[in-house]
GROMACS .gro file of C-alpha atoms in nm:
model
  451
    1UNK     CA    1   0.804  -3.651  -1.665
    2UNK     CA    2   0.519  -3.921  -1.673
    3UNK     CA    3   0.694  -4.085  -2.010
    4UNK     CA    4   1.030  -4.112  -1.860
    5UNK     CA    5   0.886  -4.235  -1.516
    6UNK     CA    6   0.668  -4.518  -1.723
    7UNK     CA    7   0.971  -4.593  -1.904
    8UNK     CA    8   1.186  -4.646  -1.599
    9UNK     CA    9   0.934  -4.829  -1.417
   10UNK     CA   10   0.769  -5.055  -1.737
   11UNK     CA   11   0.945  -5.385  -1.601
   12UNK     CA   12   0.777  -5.314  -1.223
   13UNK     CA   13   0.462  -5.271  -1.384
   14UNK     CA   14   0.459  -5.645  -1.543
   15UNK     CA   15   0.243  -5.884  -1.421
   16UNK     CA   16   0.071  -5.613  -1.155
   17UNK     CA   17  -0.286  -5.646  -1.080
   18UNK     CA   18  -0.564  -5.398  -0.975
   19UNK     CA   19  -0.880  -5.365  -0.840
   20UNK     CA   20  -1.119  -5.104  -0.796
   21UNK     CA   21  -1.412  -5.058  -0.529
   22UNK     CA   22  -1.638  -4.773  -0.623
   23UNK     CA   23  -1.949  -4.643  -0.409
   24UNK     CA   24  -2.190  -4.411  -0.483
   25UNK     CA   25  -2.345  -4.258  -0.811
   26UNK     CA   26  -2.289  -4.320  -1.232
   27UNK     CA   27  -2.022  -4.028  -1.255
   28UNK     CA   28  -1.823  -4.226  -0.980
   29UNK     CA   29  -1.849  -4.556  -1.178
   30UNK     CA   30  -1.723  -4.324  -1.493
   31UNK     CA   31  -1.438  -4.197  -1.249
   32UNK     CA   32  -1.383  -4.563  -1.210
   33UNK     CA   33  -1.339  -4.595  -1.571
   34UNK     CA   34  -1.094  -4.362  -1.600
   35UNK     CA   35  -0.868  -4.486  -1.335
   36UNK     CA   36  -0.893  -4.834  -1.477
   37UNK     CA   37  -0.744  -4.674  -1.842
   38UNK     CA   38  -0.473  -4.491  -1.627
   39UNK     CA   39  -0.308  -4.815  -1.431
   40UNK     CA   40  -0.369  -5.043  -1.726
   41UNK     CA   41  -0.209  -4.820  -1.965
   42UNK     CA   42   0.060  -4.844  -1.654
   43UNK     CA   43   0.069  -5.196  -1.748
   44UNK     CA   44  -0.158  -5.334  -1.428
   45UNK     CA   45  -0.413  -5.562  -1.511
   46UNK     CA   46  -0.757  -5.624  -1.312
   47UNK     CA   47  -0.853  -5.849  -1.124
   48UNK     CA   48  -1.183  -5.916  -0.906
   49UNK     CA   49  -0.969  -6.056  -0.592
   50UNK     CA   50  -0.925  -5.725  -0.403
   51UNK     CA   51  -0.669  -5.883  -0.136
   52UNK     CA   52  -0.472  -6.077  -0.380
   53UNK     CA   53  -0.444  -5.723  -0.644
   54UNK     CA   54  -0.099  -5.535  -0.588
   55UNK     CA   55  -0.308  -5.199  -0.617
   56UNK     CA   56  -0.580  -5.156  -0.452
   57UNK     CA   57  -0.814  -4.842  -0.465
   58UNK     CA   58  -1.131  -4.722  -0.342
   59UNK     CA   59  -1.333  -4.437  -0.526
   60UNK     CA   60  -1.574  -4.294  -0.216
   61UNK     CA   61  -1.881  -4.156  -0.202
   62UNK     CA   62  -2.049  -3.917   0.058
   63UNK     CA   63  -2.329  -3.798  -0.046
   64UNK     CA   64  -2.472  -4.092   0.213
   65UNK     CA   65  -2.400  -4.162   0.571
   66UNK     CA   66  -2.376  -4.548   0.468
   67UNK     CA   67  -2.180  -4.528   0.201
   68UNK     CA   68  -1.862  -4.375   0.395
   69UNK     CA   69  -1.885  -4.577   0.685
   70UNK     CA   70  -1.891  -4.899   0.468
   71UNK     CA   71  -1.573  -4.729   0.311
   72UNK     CA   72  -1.399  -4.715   0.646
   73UNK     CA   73  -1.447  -5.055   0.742
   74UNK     CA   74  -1.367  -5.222   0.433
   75UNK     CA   75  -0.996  -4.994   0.456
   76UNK     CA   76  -0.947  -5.126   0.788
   77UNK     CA   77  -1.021  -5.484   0.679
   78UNK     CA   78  -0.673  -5.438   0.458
   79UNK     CA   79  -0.454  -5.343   0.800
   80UNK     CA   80  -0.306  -5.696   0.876
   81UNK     CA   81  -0.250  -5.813   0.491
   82UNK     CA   82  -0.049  -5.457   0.417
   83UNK     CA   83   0.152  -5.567   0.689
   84UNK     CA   84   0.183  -5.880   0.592
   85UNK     CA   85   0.275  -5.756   0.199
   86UNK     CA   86   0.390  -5.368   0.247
   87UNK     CA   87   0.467  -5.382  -0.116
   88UNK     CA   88   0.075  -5.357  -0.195
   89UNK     CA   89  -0.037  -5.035  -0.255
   90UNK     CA   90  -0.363  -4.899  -0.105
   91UNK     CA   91  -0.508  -4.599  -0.243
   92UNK     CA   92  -0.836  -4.400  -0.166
   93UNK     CA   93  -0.979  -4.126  -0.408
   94UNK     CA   94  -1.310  -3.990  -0.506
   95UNK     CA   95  -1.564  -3.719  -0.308
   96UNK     CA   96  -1.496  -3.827   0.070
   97UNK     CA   97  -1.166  -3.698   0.013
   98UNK     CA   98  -1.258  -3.383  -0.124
   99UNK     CA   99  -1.356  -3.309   0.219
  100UNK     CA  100  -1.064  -3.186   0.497
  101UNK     CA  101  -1.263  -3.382   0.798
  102UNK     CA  102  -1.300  -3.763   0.548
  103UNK     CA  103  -0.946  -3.696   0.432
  104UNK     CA  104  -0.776  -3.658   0.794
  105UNK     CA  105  -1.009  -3.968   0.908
  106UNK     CA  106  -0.792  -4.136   0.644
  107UNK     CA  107  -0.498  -4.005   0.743
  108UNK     CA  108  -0.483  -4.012   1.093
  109UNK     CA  109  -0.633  -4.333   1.201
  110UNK     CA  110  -0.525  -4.535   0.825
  111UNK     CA  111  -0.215  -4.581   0.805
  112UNK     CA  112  -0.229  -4.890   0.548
  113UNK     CA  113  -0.374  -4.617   0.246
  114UNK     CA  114  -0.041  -4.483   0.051
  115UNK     CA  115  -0.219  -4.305  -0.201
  116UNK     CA  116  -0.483  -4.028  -0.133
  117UNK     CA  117  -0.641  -3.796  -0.424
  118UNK     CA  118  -0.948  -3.611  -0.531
  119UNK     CA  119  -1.231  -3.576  -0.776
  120UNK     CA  120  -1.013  -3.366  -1.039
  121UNK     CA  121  -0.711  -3.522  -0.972
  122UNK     CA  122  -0.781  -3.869  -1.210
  123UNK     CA  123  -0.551  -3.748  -1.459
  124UNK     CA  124  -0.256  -3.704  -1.226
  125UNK     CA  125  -0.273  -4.073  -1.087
  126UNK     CA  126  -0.006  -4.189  -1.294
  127UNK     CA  127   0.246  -3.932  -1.135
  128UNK     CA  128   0.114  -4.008  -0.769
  129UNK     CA  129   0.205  -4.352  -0.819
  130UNK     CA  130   0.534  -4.310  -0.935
  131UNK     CA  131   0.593  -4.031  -0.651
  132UNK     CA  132   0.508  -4.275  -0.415
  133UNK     CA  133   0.726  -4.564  -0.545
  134UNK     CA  134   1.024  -4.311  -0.576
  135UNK     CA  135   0.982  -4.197  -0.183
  136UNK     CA  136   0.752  -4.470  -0.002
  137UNK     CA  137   0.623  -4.231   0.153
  138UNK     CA  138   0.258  -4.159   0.138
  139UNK     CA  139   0.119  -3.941  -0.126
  140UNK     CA  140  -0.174  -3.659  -0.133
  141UNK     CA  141  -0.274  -3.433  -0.394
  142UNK     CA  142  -0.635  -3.281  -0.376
  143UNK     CA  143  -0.563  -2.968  -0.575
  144UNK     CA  144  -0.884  -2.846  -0.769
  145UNK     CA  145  -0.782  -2.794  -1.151
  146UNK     CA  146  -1.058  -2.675  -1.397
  147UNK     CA  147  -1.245  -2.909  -1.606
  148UNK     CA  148  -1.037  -3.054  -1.954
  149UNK     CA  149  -1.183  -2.990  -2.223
  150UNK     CA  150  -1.040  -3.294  -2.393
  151UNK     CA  151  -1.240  -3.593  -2.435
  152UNK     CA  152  -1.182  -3.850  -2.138
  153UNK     CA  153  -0.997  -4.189  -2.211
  154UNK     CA  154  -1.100  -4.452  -2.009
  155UNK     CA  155  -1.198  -4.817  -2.013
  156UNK     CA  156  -1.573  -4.878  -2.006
  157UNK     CA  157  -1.748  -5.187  -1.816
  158UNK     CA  158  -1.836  -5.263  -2.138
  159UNK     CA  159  -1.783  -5.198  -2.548
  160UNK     CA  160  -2.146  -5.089  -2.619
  161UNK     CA  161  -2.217  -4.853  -2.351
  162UNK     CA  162  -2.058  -4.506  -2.240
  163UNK     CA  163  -2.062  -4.228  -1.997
  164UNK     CA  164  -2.002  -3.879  -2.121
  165UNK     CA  165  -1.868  -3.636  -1.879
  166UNK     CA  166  -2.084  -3.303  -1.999
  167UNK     CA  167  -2.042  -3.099  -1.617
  168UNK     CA  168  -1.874  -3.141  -1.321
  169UNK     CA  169  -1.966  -2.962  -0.955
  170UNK     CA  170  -2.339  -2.801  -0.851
  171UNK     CA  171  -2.434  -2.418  -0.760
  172UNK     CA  172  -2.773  -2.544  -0.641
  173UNK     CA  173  -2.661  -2.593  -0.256
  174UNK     CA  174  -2.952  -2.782  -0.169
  175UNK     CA  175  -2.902  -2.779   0.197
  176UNK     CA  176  -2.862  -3.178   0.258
  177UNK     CA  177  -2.630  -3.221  -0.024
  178UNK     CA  178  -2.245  -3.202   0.000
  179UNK     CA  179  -2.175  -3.236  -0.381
  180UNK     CA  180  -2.072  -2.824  -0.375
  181UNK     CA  181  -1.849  -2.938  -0.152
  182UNK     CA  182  -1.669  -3.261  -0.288
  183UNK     CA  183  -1.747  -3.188  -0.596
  184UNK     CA  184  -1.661  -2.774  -0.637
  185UNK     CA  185  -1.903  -2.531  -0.839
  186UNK     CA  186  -2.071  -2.617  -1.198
  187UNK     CA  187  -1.819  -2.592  -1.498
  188UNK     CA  188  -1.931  -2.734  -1.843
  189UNK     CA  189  -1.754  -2.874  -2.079
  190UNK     CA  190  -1.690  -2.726  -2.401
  191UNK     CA  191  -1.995  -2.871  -2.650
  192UNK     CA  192  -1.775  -2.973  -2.934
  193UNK     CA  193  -1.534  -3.144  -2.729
  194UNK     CA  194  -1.873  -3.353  -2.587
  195UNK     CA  195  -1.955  -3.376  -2.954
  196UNK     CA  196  -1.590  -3.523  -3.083
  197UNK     CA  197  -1.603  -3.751  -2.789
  198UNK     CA  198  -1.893  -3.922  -2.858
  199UNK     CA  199  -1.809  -3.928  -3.224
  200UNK     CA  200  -1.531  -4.133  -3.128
  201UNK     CA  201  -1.709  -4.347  -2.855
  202UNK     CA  202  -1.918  -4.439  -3.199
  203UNK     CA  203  -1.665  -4.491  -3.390
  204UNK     CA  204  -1.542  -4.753  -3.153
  205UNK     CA  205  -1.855  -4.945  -3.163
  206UNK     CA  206  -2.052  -4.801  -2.863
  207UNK     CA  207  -2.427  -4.753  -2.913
  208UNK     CA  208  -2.537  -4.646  -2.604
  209UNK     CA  209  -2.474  -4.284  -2.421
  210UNK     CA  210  -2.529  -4.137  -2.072
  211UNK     CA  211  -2.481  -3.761  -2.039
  212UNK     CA  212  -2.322  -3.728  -1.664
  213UNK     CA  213  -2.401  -3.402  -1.495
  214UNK     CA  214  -2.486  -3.292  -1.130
  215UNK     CA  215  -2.769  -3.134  -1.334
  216UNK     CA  216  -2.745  -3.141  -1.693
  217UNK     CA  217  -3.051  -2.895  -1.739
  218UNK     CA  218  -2.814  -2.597  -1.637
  219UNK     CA  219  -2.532  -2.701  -1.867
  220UNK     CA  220  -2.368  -2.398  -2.034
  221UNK     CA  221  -2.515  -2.155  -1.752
  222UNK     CA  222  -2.228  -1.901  -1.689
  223UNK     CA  223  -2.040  -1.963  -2.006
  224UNK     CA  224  -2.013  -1.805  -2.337
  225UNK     CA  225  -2.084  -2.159  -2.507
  226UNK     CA  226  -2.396  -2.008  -2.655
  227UNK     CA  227  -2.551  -2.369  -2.611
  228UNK     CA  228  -2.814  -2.512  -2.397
  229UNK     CA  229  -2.875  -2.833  -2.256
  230UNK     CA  230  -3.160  -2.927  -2.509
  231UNK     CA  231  -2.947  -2.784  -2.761
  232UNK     CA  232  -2.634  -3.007  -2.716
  233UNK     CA  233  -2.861  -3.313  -2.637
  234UNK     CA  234  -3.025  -3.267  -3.024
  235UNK     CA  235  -2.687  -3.252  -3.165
  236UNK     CA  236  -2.566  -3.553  -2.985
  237UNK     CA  237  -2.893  -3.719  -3.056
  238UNK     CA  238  -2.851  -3.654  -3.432
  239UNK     CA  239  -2.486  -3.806  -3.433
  240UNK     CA  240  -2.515  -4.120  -3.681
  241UNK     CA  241  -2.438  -4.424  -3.461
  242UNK     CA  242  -2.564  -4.302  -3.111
  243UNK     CA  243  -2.871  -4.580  -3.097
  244UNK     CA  244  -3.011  -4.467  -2.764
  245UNK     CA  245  -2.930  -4.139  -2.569
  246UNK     CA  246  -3.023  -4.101  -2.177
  247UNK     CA  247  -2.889  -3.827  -1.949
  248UNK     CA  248  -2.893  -3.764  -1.552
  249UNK     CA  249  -2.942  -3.619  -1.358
  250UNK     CA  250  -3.206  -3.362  -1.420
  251UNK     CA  251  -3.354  -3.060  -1.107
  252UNK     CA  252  -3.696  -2.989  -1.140
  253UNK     CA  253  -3.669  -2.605  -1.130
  254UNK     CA  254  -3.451  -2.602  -1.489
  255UNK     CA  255  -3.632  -2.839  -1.686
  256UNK     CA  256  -3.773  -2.675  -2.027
  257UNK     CA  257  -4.036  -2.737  -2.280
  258UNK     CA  258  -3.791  -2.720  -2.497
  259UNK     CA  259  -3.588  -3.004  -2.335
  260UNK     CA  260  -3.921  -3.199  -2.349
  261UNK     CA  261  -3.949  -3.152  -2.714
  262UNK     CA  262  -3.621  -3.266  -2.803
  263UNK     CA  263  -3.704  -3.560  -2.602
  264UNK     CA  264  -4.025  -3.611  -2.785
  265UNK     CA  265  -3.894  -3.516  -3.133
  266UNK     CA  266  -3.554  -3.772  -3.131
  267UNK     CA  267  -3.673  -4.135  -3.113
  268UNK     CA  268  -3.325  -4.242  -3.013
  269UNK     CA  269  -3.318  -4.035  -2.698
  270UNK     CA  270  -3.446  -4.274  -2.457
  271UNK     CA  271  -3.824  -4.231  -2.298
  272UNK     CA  272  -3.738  -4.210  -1.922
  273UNK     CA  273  -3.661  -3.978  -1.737
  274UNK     CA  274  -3.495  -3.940  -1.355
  275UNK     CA  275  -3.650  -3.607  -1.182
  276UNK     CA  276  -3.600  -3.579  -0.818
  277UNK     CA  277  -3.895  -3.470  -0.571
  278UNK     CA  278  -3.723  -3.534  -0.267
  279UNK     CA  279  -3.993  -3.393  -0.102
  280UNK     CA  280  -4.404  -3.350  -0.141
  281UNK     CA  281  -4.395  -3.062   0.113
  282UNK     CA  282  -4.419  -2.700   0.014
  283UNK     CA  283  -4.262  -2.637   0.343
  284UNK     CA  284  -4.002  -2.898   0.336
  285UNK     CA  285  -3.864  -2.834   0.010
  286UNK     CA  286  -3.800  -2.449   0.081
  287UNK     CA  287  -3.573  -2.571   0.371
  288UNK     CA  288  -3.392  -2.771   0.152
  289UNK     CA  289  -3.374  -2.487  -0.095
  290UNK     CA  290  -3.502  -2.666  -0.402
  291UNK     CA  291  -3.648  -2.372  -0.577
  292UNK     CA  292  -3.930  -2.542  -0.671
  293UNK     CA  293  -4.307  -2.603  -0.544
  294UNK     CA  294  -4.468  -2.905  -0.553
  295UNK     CA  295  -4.743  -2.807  -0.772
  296UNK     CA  296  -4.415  -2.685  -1.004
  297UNK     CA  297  -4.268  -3.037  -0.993
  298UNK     CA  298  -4.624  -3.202  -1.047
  299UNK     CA  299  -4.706  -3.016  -1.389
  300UNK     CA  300  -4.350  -3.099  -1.520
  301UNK     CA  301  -4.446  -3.434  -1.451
  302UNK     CA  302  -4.743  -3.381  -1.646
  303UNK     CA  303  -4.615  -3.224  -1.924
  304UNK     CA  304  -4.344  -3.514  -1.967
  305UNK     CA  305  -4.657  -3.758  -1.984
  306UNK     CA  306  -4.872  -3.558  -2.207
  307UNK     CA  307  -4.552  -3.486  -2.462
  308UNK     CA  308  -4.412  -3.825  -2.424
  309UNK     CA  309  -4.665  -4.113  -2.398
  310UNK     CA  310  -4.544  -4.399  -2.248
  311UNK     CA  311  -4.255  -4.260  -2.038
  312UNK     CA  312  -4.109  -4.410  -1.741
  313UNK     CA  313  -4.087  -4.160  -1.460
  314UNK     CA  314  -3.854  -4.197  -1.193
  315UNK     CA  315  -3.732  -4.015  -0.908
  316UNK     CA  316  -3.530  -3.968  -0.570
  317UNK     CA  317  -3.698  -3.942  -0.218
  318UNK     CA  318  -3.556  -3.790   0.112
  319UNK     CA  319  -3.779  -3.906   0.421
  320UNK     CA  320  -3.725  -3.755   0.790
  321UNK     CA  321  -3.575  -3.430   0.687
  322UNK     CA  322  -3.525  -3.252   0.948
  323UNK     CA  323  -3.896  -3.083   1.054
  324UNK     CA  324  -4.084  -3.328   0.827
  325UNK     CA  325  -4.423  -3.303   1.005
  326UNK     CA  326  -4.642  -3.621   0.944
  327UNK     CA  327  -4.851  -3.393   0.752
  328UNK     CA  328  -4.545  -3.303   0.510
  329UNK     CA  329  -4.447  -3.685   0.494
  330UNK     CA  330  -4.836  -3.788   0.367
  331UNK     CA  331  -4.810  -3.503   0.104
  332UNK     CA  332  -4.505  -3.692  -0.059
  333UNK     CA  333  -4.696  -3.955  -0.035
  334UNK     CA  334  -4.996  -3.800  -0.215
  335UNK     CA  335  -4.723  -3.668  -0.471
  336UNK     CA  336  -4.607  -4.000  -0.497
  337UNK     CA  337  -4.962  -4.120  -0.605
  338UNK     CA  338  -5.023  -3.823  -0.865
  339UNK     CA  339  -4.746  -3.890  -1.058
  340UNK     CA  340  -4.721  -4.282  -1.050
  341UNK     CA  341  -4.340  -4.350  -1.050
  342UNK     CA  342  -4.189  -4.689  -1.215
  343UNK     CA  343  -3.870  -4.642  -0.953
  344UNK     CA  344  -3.770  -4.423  -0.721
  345UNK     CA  345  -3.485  -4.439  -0.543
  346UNK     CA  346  -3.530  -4.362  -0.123
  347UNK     CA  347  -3.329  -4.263   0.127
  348UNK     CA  348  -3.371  -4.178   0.504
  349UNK     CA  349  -3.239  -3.827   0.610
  350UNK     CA  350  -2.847  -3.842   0.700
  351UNK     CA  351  -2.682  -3.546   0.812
  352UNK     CA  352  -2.391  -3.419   0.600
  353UNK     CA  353  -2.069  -3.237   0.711
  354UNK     CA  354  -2.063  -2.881   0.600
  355UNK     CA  355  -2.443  -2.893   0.486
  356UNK     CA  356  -2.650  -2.663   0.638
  357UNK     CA  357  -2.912  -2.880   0.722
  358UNK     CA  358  -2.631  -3.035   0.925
  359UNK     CA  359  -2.722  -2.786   1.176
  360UNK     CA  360  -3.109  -2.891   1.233
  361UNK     CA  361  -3.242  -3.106   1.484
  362UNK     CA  362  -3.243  -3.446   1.336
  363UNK     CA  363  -3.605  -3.674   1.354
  364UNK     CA  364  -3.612  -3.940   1.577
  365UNK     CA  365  -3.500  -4.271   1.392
  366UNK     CA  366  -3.781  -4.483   1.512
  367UNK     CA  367  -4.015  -4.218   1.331
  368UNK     CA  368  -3.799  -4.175   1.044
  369UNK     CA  369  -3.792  -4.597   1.007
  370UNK     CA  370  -4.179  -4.613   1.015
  371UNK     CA  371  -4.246  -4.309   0.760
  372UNK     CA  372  -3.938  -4.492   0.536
  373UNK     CA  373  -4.119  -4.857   0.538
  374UNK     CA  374  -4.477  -4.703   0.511
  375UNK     CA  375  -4.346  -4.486   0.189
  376UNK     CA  376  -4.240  -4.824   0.061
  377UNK     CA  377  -4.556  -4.948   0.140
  378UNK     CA  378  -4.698  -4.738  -0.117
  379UNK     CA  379  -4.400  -4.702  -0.412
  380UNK     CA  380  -4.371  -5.124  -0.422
  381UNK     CA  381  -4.743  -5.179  -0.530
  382UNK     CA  382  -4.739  -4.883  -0.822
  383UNK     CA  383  -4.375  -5.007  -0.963
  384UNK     CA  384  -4.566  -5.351  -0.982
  385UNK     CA  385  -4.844  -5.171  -1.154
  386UNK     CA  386  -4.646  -5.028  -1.385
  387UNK     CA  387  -4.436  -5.338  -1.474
  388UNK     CA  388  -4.783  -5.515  -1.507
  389UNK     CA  389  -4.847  -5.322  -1.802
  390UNK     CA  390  -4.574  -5.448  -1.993
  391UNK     CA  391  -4.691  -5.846  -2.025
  392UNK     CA  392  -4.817  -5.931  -2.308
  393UNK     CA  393  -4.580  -5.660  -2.497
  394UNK     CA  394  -4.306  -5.707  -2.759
  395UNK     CA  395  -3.999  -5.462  -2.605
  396UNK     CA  396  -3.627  -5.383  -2.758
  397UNK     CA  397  -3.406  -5.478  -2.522
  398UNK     CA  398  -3.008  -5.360  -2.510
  399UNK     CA  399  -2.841  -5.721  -2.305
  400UNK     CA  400  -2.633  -5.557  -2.040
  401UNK     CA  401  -2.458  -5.882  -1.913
  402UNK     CA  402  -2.564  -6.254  -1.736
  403UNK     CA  403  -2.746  -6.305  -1.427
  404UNK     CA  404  -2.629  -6.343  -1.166
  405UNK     CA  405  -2.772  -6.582  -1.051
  406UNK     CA  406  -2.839  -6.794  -1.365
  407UNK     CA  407  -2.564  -6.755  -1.664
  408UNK     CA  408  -2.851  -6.903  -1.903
  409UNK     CA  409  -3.011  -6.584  -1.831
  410UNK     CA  410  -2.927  -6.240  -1.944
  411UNK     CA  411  -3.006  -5.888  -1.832
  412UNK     CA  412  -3.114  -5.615  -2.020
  413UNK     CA  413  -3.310  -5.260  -2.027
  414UNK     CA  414  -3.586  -5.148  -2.230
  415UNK     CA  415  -3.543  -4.772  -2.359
  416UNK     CA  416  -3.766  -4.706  -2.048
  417UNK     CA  417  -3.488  -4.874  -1.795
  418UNK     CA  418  -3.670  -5.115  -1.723
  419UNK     CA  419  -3.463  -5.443  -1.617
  420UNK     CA  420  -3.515  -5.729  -1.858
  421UNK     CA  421  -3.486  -6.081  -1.789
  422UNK     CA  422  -3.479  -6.333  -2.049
  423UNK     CA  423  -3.264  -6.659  -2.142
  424UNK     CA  424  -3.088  -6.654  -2.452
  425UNK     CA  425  -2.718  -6.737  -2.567
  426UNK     CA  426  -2.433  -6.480  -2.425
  427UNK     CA  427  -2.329  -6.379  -2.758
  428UNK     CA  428  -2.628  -6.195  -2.772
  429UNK     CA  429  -2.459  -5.931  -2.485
  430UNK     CA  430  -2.433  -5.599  -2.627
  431UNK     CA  431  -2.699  -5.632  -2.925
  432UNK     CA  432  -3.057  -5.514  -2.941
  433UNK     CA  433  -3.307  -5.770  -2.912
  434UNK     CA  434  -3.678  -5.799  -2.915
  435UNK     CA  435  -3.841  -5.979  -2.610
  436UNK     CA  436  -4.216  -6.068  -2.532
  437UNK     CA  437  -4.309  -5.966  -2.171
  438UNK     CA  438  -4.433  -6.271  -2.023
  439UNK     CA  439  -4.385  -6.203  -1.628
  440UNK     CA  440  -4.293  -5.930  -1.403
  441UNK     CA  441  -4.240  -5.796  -1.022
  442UNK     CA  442  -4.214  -5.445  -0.860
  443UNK     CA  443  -3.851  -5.458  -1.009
  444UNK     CA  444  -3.776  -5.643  -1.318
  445UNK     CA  445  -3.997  -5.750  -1.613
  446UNK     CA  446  -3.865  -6.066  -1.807
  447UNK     CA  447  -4.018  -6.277  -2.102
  448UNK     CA  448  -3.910  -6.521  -2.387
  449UNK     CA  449  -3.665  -6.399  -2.709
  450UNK     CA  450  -3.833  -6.326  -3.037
  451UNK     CA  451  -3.628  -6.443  -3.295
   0.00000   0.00000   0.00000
């Protein structure tokens, strides 16, 4: 159906643009990636002008307050030009519309979006489209298919680094989070299929490789795979090619020894590693039903430092849950201090729809601002710390892309994600170079190339 529908439409498809808006997390920017191989094997091409594109699409987030409401206003913004050029076609996809409530938000009160689909539809986009140019009327598929187990096509930001799709969906139901909701339960991918995918990926000329997963420690649980997480990440790791490996994101209560000794044992399997606390509070992390203490979390931290020297740690923070006592804030800050993070990433509590914390009596904001500025307080000084440590070193840097700022400078990360400044030529994007730490802040190191 597709092939005949391509082959009727090829001539519309000439000379179309596209551009894509995504919000939220690394698997969303990898959804991204696969819509942007979909419409250009359609024949669209991008472009970074959203209101001059002929498709436009917006891949949405809600796993924060902010992120959806930005995603509302920026659809309304398009009202007067798609009725100024109704042939423009406005699309919105992604985990907000996984959701019945974001969905009818979309659908009642935004008119101007033709195109409406879900996490697990990606693959189907092709078909919506030409469904809605055959009726002009507007289309919506959110049906829930089970995860492919063939490799993902899709056009990366980039030729050097990939995402790999390993899991899709979360049983934890940590009761702030709304990923088993927009998301659906944990299914794993088949590990060979993960295996030929990233053979390919290498044989393409990529070199460096994310794992995506909700939480990649629990991949293969509730299968007959026979393979564990540390398992498939040694096999990948041991691929000839793959020059650095990372993964995300990890929960504290299912990380292994052995995990840490793959880690430790693979020199291209990069030494940082993203392990949300959330919380410092015995208390508080019960109600959010992490299934781990703090003293639990604290001696995996540990036992990454002792097994690993020289690992960046970082880590995701949730201040004003609801109940957060003062006394329950100042022991995540006392966490904080134990395990001396090089990032963390910090949010302030916003209720989610169909979360169970949903239900709690929220903080009040002005209490929630001050612990939020006074945790910041305390993170900015260590990350400087830590990024003080690197002057005076020689580090191997991947260049991402050019500043933004400055086009004579590039941007890179050390194996420890640390963001790398340094000037050099633009030719150099994509290769590994060695830089000598000169400078730093609490967020970026930079230095001069040694060549």
């Amino acid at each position: 159906m597709e092939t005949l529908q391509k082959e009727k439409y090829k001539d519309y498809f000439k000379g179309k643009t596209y551009n894509i808006t995504t919000f939220g997390c690394q698997m969303n920017e990898h959804d991204s990636e696969r819509i942007s191989y979909i419409l250009e094997d359609l024949g669209y091409t991008y472009t970074n002008e959203r209101e001059e594109a002929d498709f436009i699409i917006f891949n949405t987030c809600l796993v924060r307050e902010n992120a959806e409401l930005k995603l509302y206003g920026q659809v309304s913004s398009l009202k007067r030009l798609k009725r100024e050029h109704p042939e423009k076609i406005i699309s919105v996809c992604g985990c907000m519309m996984q959701t019945t409530e974001a969905r009818q938000v979309i659908i009642d009160k935004h008119p101007e979006v033709d195109i409406v689909f879900g996490t697990k539809n990606i693959n189907s986009l092709g078909d919506l489209i030409f469904r809605y140019l055959e009726t002009e009327e507007r289309v919506i598929d959110v049906s829930t298919d089970d995860v492919k187990d063939d490799f993902e096509k899709y056009n990366s930001t980039n030729n050097f680094q990939a995402y790999v799709n390993i899991m899709r969906g979360c049983d934890n139901y940590c009761t702030y989070c709304i990923v088993p909701e927009s998301r659906g339960r944990e299914e794993s991918r088949r590990p060979y299929s993960i295996i030929e995918e990233v053979e390919y990926l290498v044989s393409q000329g990529f070199k460096e490789f994310t794992l995506l997963g909700q939480n990649v420690n629990s991949y293969g649980n509730n299968t007959d795979y026979d393979f564990t997480f540390p398992e498939l990440l040694a096999r990948v790791a041991k691929i000839p090619g793959v020059k650095r490996l990372r993964f995300t994101s990890s929960h504290p209560k299912d990380l292994s020894d052995e995990l840490i000794e793959v880690m430790r044992d693979n020199d291209n399997i990069c030494n940082y590693f993203h392990l949300p606390m959330q919380s410092g509070s015995n208390d508080v992390l019960k109600k959010m039903n992490r299934h781990y203490t703090i003293e639990k979390y604290l001696e995996r931290a540990n036992k990454l430092k002792e097994e690993i020297p020289g690992i960046a740690l970082s880590t995701d923070i949730i201040v004003g849950f609801p109940t957060e006592t003062e006394e329950d804030f100042q022991k995540t800050v006392e966490a904080c201090k134990k395990v001396g993070f090089d990032s963390a990433y910090t949010f302030k509590y916003s209720p989610r729809p169909k979360t169970v914390a949903a239900k709690y009596p929220t903080i009040d904001d002005d209490i929630v601002q001050d612990r939020f500025q006074r945790l910041l307080d305390e993170l900015y000084p260590m990350f400087n710390e830590k990024n003080a440590e690197y002057v005076g070193k020689t580090v191997e840097v991947l260049l991402e892309s050019e500043s933004k700022n400055n086009p004579e400078i590039l941007t890179g990360r050390t194996d420890t994600f640390k963001l790398v400044h340094v000037k050099a030529p633009k030719e150099l994007i994509g290769e590994f170079v060695k830089v000598k730490i000169t400078d730093h802040t609490s967020f970026t190191i930079s230095g001069d190339l040694v060549k």
